[in-house]
PDB file of C-alpha atoms in Angstrom:
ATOM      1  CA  UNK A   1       7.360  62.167   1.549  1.00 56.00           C
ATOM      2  CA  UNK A   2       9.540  59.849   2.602  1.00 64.00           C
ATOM      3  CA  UNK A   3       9.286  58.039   6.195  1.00 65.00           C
ATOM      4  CA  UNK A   4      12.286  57.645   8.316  1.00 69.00           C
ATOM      5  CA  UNK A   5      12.639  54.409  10.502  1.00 66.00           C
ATOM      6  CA  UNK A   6      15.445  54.058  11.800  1.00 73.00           C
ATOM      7  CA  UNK A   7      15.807  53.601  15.584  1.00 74.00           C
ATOM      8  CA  UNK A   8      12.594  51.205  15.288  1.00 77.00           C
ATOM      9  CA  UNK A   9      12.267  47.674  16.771  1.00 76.00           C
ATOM     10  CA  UNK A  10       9.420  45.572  16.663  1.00 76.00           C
ATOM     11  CA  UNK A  11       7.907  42.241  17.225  1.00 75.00           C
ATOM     12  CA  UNK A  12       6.764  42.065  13.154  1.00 75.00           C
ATOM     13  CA  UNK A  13       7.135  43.826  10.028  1.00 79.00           C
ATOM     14  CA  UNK A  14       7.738  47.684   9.849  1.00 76.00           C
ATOM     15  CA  UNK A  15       6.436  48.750   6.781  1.00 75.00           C
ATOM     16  CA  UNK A  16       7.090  52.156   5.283  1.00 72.00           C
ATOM     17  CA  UNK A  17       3.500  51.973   3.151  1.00 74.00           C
ATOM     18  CA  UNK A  18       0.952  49.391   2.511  1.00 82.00           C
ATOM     19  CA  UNK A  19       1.796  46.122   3.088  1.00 84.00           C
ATOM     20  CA  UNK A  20      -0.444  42.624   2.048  1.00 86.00           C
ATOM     21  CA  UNK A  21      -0.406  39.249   3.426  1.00 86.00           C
ATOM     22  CA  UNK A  22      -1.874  36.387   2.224  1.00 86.00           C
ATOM     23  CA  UNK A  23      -2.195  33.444   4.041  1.00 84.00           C
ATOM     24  CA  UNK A  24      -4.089  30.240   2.468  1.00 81.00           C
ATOM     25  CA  UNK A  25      -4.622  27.208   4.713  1.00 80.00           C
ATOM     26  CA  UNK A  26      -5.446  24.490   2.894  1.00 78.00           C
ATOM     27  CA  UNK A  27      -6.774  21.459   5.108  1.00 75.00           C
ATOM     28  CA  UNK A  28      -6.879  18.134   3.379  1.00 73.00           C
ATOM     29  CA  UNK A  29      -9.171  15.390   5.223  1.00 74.00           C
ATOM     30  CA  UNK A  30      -6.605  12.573   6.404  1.00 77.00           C
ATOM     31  CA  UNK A  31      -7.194   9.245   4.326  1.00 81.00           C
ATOM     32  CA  UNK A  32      -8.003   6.057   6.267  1.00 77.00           C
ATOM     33  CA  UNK A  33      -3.819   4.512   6.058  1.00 79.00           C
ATOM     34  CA  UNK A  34      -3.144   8.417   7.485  1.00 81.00           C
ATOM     35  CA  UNK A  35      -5.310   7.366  10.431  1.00 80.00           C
ATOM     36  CA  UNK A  36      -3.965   4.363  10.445  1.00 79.00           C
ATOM     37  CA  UNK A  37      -0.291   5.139  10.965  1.00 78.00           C
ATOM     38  CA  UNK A  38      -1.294   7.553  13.483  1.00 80.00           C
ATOM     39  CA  UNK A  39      -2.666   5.001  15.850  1.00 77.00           C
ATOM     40  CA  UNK A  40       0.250   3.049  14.810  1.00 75.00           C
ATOM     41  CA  UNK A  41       2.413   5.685  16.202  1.00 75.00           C
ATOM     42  CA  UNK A  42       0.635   5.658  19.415  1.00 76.00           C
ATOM     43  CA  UNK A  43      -0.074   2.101  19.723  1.00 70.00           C
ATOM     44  CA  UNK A  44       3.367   1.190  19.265  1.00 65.00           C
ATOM     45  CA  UNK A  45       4.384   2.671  22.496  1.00 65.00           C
ATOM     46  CA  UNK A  46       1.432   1.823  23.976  1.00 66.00           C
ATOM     47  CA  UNK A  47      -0.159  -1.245  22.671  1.00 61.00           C
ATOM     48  CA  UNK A  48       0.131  -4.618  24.796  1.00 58.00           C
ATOM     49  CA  UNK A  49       1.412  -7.758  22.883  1.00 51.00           C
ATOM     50  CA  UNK A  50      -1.286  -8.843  20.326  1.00 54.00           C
ATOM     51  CA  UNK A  51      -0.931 -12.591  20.339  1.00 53.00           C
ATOM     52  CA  UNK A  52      -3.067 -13.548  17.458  1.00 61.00           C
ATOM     53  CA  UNK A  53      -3.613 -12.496  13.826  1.00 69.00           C
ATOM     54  CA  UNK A  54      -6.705 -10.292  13.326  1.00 79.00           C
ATOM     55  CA  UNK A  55      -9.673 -11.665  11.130  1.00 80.00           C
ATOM     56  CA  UNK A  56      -9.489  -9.913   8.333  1.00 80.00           C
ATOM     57  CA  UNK A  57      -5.730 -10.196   7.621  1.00 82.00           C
ATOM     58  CA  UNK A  58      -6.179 -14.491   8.736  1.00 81.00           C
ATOM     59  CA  UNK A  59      -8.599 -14.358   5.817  1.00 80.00           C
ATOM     60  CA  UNK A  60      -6.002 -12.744   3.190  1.00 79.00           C
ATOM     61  CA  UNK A  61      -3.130 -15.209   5.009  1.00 80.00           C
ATOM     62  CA  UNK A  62      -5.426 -18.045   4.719  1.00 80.00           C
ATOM     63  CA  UNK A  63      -5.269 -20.755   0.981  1.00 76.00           C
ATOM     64  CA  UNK A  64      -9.176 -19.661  -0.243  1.00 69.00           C
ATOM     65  CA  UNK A  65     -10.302 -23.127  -1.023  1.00 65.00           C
ATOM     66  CA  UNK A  66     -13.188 -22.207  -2.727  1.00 68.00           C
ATOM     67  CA  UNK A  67     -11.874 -21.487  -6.181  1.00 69.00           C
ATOM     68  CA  UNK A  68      -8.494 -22.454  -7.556  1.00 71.00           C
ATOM     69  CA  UNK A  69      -6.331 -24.025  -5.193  1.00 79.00           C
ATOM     70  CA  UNK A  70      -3.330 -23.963  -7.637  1.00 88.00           C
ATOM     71  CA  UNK A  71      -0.283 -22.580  -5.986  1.00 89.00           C
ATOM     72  CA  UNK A  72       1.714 -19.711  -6.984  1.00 92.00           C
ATOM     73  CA  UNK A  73       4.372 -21.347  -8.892  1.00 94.00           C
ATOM     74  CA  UNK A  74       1.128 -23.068 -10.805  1.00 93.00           C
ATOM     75  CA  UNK A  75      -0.455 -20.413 -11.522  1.00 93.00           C
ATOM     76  CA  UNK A  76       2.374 -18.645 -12.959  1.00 95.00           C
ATOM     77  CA  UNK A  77       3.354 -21.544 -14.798  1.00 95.00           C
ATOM     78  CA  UNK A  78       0.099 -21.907 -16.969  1.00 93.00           C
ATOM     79  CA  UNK A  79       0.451 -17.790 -17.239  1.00 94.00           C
ATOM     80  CA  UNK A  80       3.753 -18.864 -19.253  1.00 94.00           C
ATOM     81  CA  UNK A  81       5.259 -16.488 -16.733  1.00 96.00           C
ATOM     82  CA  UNK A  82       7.989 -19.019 -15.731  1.00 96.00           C
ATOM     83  CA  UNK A  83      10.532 -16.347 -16.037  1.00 97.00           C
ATOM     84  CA  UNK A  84       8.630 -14.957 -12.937  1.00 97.00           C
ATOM     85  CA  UNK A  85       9.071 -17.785 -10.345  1.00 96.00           C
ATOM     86  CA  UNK A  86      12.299 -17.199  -9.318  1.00 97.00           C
ATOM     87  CA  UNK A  87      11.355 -13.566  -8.133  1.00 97.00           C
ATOM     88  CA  UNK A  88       7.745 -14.298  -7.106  1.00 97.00           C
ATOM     89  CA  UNK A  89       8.808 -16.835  -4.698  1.00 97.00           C
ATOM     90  CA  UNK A  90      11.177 -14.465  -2.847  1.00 98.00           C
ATOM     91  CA  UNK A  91       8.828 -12.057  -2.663  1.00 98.00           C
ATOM     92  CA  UNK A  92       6.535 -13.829  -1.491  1.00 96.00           C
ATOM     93  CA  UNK A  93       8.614 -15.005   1.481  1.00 97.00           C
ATOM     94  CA  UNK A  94       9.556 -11.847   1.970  1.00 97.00           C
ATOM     95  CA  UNK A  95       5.896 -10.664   1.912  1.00 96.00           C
ATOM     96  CA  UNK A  96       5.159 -13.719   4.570  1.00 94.00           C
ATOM     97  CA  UNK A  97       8.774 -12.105   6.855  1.00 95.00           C
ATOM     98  CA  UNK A  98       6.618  -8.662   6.655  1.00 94.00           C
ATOM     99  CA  UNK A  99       3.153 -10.010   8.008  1.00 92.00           C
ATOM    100  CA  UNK A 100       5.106 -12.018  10.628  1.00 91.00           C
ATOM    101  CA  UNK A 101       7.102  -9.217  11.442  1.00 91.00           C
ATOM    102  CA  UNK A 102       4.002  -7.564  12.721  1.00 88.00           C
ATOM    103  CA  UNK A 103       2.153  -9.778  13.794  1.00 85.00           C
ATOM    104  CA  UNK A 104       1.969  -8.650  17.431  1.00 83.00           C
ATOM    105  CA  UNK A 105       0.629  -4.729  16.616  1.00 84.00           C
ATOM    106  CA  UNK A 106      -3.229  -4.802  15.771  1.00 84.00           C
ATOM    107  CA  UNK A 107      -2.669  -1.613  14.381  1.00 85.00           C
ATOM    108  CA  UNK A 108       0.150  -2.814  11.883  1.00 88.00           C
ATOM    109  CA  UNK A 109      -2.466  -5.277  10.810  1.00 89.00           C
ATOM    110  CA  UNK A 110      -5.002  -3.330  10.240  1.00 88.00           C
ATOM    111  CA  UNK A 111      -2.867  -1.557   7.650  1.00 90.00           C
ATOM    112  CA  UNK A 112      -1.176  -4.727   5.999  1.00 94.00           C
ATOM    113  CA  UNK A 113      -5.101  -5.869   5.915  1.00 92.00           C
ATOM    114  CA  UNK A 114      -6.043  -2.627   4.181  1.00 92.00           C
ATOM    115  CA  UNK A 115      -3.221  -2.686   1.459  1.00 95.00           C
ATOM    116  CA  UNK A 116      -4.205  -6.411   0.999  1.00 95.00           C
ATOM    117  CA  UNK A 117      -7.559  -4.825   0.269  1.00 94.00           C
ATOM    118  CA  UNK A 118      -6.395  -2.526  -2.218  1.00 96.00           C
ATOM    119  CA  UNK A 119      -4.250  -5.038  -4.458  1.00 97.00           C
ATOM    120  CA  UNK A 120      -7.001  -7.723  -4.058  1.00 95.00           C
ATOM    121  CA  UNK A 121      -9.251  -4.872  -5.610  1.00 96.00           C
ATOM    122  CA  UNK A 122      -7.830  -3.067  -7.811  1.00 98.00           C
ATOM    123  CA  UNK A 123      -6.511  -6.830  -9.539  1.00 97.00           C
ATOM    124  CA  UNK A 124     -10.346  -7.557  -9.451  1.00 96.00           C
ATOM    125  CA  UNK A 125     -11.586  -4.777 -10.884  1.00 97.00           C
ATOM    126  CA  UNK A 126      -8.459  -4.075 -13.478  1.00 98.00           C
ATOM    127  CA  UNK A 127      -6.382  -7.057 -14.487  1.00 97.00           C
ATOM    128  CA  UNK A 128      -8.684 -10.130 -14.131  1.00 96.00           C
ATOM    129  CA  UNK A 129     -11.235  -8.941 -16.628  1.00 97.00           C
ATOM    130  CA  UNK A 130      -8.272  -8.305 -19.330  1.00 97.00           C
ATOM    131  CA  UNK A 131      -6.459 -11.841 -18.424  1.00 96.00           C
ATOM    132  CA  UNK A 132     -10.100 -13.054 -19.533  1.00 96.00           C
ATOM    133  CA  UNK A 133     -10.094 -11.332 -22.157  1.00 97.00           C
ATOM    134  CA  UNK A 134      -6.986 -12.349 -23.338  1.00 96.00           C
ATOM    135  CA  UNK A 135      -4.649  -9.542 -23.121  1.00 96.00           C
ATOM    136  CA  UNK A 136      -1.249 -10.039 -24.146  1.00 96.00           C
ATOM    137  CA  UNK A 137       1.109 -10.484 -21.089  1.00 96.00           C
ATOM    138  CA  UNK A 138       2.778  -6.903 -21.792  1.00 97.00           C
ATOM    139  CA  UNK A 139      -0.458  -5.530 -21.807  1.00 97.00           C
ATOM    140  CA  UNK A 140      -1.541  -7.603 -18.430  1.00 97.00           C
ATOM    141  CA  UNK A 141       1.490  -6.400 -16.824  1.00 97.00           C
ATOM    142  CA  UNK A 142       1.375  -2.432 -17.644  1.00 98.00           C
ATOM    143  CA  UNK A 143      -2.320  -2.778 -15.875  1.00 98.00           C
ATOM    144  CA  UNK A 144      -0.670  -4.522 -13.083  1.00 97.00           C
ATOM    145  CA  UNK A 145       2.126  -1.937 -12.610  1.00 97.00           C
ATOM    146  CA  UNK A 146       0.028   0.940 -13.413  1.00 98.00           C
ATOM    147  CA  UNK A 147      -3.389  -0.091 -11.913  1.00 98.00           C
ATOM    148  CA  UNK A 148      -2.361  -2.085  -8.501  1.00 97.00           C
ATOM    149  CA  UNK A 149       1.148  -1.726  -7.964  1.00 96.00           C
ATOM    150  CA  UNK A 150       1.458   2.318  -7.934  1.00 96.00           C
ATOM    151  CA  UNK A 151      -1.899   3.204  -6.632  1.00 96.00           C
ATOM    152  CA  UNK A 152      -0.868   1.203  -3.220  1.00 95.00           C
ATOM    153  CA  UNK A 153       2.127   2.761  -3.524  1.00 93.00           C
ATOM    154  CA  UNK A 154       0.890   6.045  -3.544  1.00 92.00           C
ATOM    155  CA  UNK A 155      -1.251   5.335  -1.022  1.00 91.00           C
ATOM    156  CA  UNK A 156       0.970   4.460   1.451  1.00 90.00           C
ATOM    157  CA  UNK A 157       1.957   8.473   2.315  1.00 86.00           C
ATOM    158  CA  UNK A 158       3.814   8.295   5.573  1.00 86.00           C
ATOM    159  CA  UNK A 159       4.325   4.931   4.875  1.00 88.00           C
ATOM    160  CA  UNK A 160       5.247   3.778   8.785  1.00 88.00           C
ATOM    161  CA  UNK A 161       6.159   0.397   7.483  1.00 90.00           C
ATOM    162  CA  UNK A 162       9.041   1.445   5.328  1.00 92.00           C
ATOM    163  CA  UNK A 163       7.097  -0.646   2.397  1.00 94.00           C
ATOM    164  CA  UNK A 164       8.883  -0.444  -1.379  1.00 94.00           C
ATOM    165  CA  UNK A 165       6.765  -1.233  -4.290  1.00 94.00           C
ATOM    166  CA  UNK A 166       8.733  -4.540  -4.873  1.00 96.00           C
ATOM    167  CA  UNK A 167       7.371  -5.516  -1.420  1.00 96.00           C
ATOM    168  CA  UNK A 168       3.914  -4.664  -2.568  1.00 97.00           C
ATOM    169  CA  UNK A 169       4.467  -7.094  -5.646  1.00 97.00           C
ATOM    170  CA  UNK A 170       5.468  -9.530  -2.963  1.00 97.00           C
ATOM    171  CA  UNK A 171       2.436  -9.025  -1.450  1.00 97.00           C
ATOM    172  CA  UNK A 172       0.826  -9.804  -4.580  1.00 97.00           C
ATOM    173  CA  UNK A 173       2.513 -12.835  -5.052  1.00 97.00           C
ATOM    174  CA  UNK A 174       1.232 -13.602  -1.659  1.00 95.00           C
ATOM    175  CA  UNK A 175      -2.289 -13.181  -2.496  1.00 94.00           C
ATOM    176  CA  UNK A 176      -1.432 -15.419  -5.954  1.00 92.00           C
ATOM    177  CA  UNK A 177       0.231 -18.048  -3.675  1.00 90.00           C
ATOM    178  CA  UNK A 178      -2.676 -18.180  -0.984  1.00 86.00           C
ATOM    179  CA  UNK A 179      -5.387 -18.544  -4.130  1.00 83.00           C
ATOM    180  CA  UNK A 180      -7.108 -15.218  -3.790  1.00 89.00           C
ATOM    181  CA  UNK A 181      -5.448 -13.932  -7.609  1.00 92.00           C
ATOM    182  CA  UNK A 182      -4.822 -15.697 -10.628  1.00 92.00           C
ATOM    183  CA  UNK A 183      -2.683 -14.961 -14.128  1.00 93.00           C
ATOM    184  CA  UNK A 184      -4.129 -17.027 -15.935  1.00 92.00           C
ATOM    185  CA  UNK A 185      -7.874 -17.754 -17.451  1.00 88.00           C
ATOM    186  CA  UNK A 186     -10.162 -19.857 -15.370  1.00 76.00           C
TER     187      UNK A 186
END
């Protein structure tokens, strides 16, 4: 009844009976920042020096003069979010230090550009229409935290640019000082 097996060697399993195995692959498609970062991988070693800002991220780094032209500390000033202007403006500048920073990799760009993107959107689509509407501040912010700030966190996975979420605030401040966002009612 019982099978002796001692003296055996082998490559694998020795099973005295049945064995099972299961094996499940799951294969998840690779988002479009996971693409991203792998060029960025490769480019960085490979990539020549990139002497000039790429179009779409000169577009997010450029004042849009054709709405309100109100600067950051402005804007936050007639959101009675004075409080904020201490902390906004470092993080902008530190926002500004990050774009600099990589400046010279297209590929670093391209994934600042897309982030850009995603907090221009998702303030758009989420926190604009309640300022109008004339959400309380506490209100304004949870959306802002909960609808911009941790979905482009989350969606930074591998994250090649080391980027925290109080950088991605900065970047949001960057976007408020450069015109594209507003706290405040038109």
């Amino acid at each position: 009844m019982f099978t002796s097996q001692s003296g055996n060697t082998a490559g694998g399993d020795i099973v005295g009976g049945s064995q099972t195995k299961t094996v499940n692959n799951v294969f998840v498609a690779q988002s479009p920042l996971a693409k991203l970062y792998e060029k960025f991988r490769v480019a960085n070693a490979e990539q020549p020096y990139a002497a000039q800002i790429s179009e779409q991220l000169q577009h997010y780094c450029s004042v849009d003069t054709d709405g309100d032209v109100r600067g950051l500390e402005d804007k936050l000033k007639a959101a009675n979010r004075q409080d904020l202007l201490r902390a906004a403006s470092v993080l902008k500048e530190s926002a500004t230090k990050v774009i600099m920073k990589w400046q010279t990799s297209g590929v670093a760009q391209d994934i600042l550009t897309f982030i850009l993107g995603q907090l221009y959107s998702a303030f758009l689509l989420n926190v604009t229409p309640a300022i109008e509407e004339g959400r309380s501040r506490v209100e304004v912010d949870e959306l802002i935290n909960e609808k911009v700030i941790k979905p482009a966190a989350d969606m930074l996975g591998d994250n090649d640019l080391m980027l925290t979420p109080a950088d991605i605030l900065g970047l949001l401040f960057f976007l408020g000082g450069n015109c594209h966002v507003r706290w405040d009612k038109c």
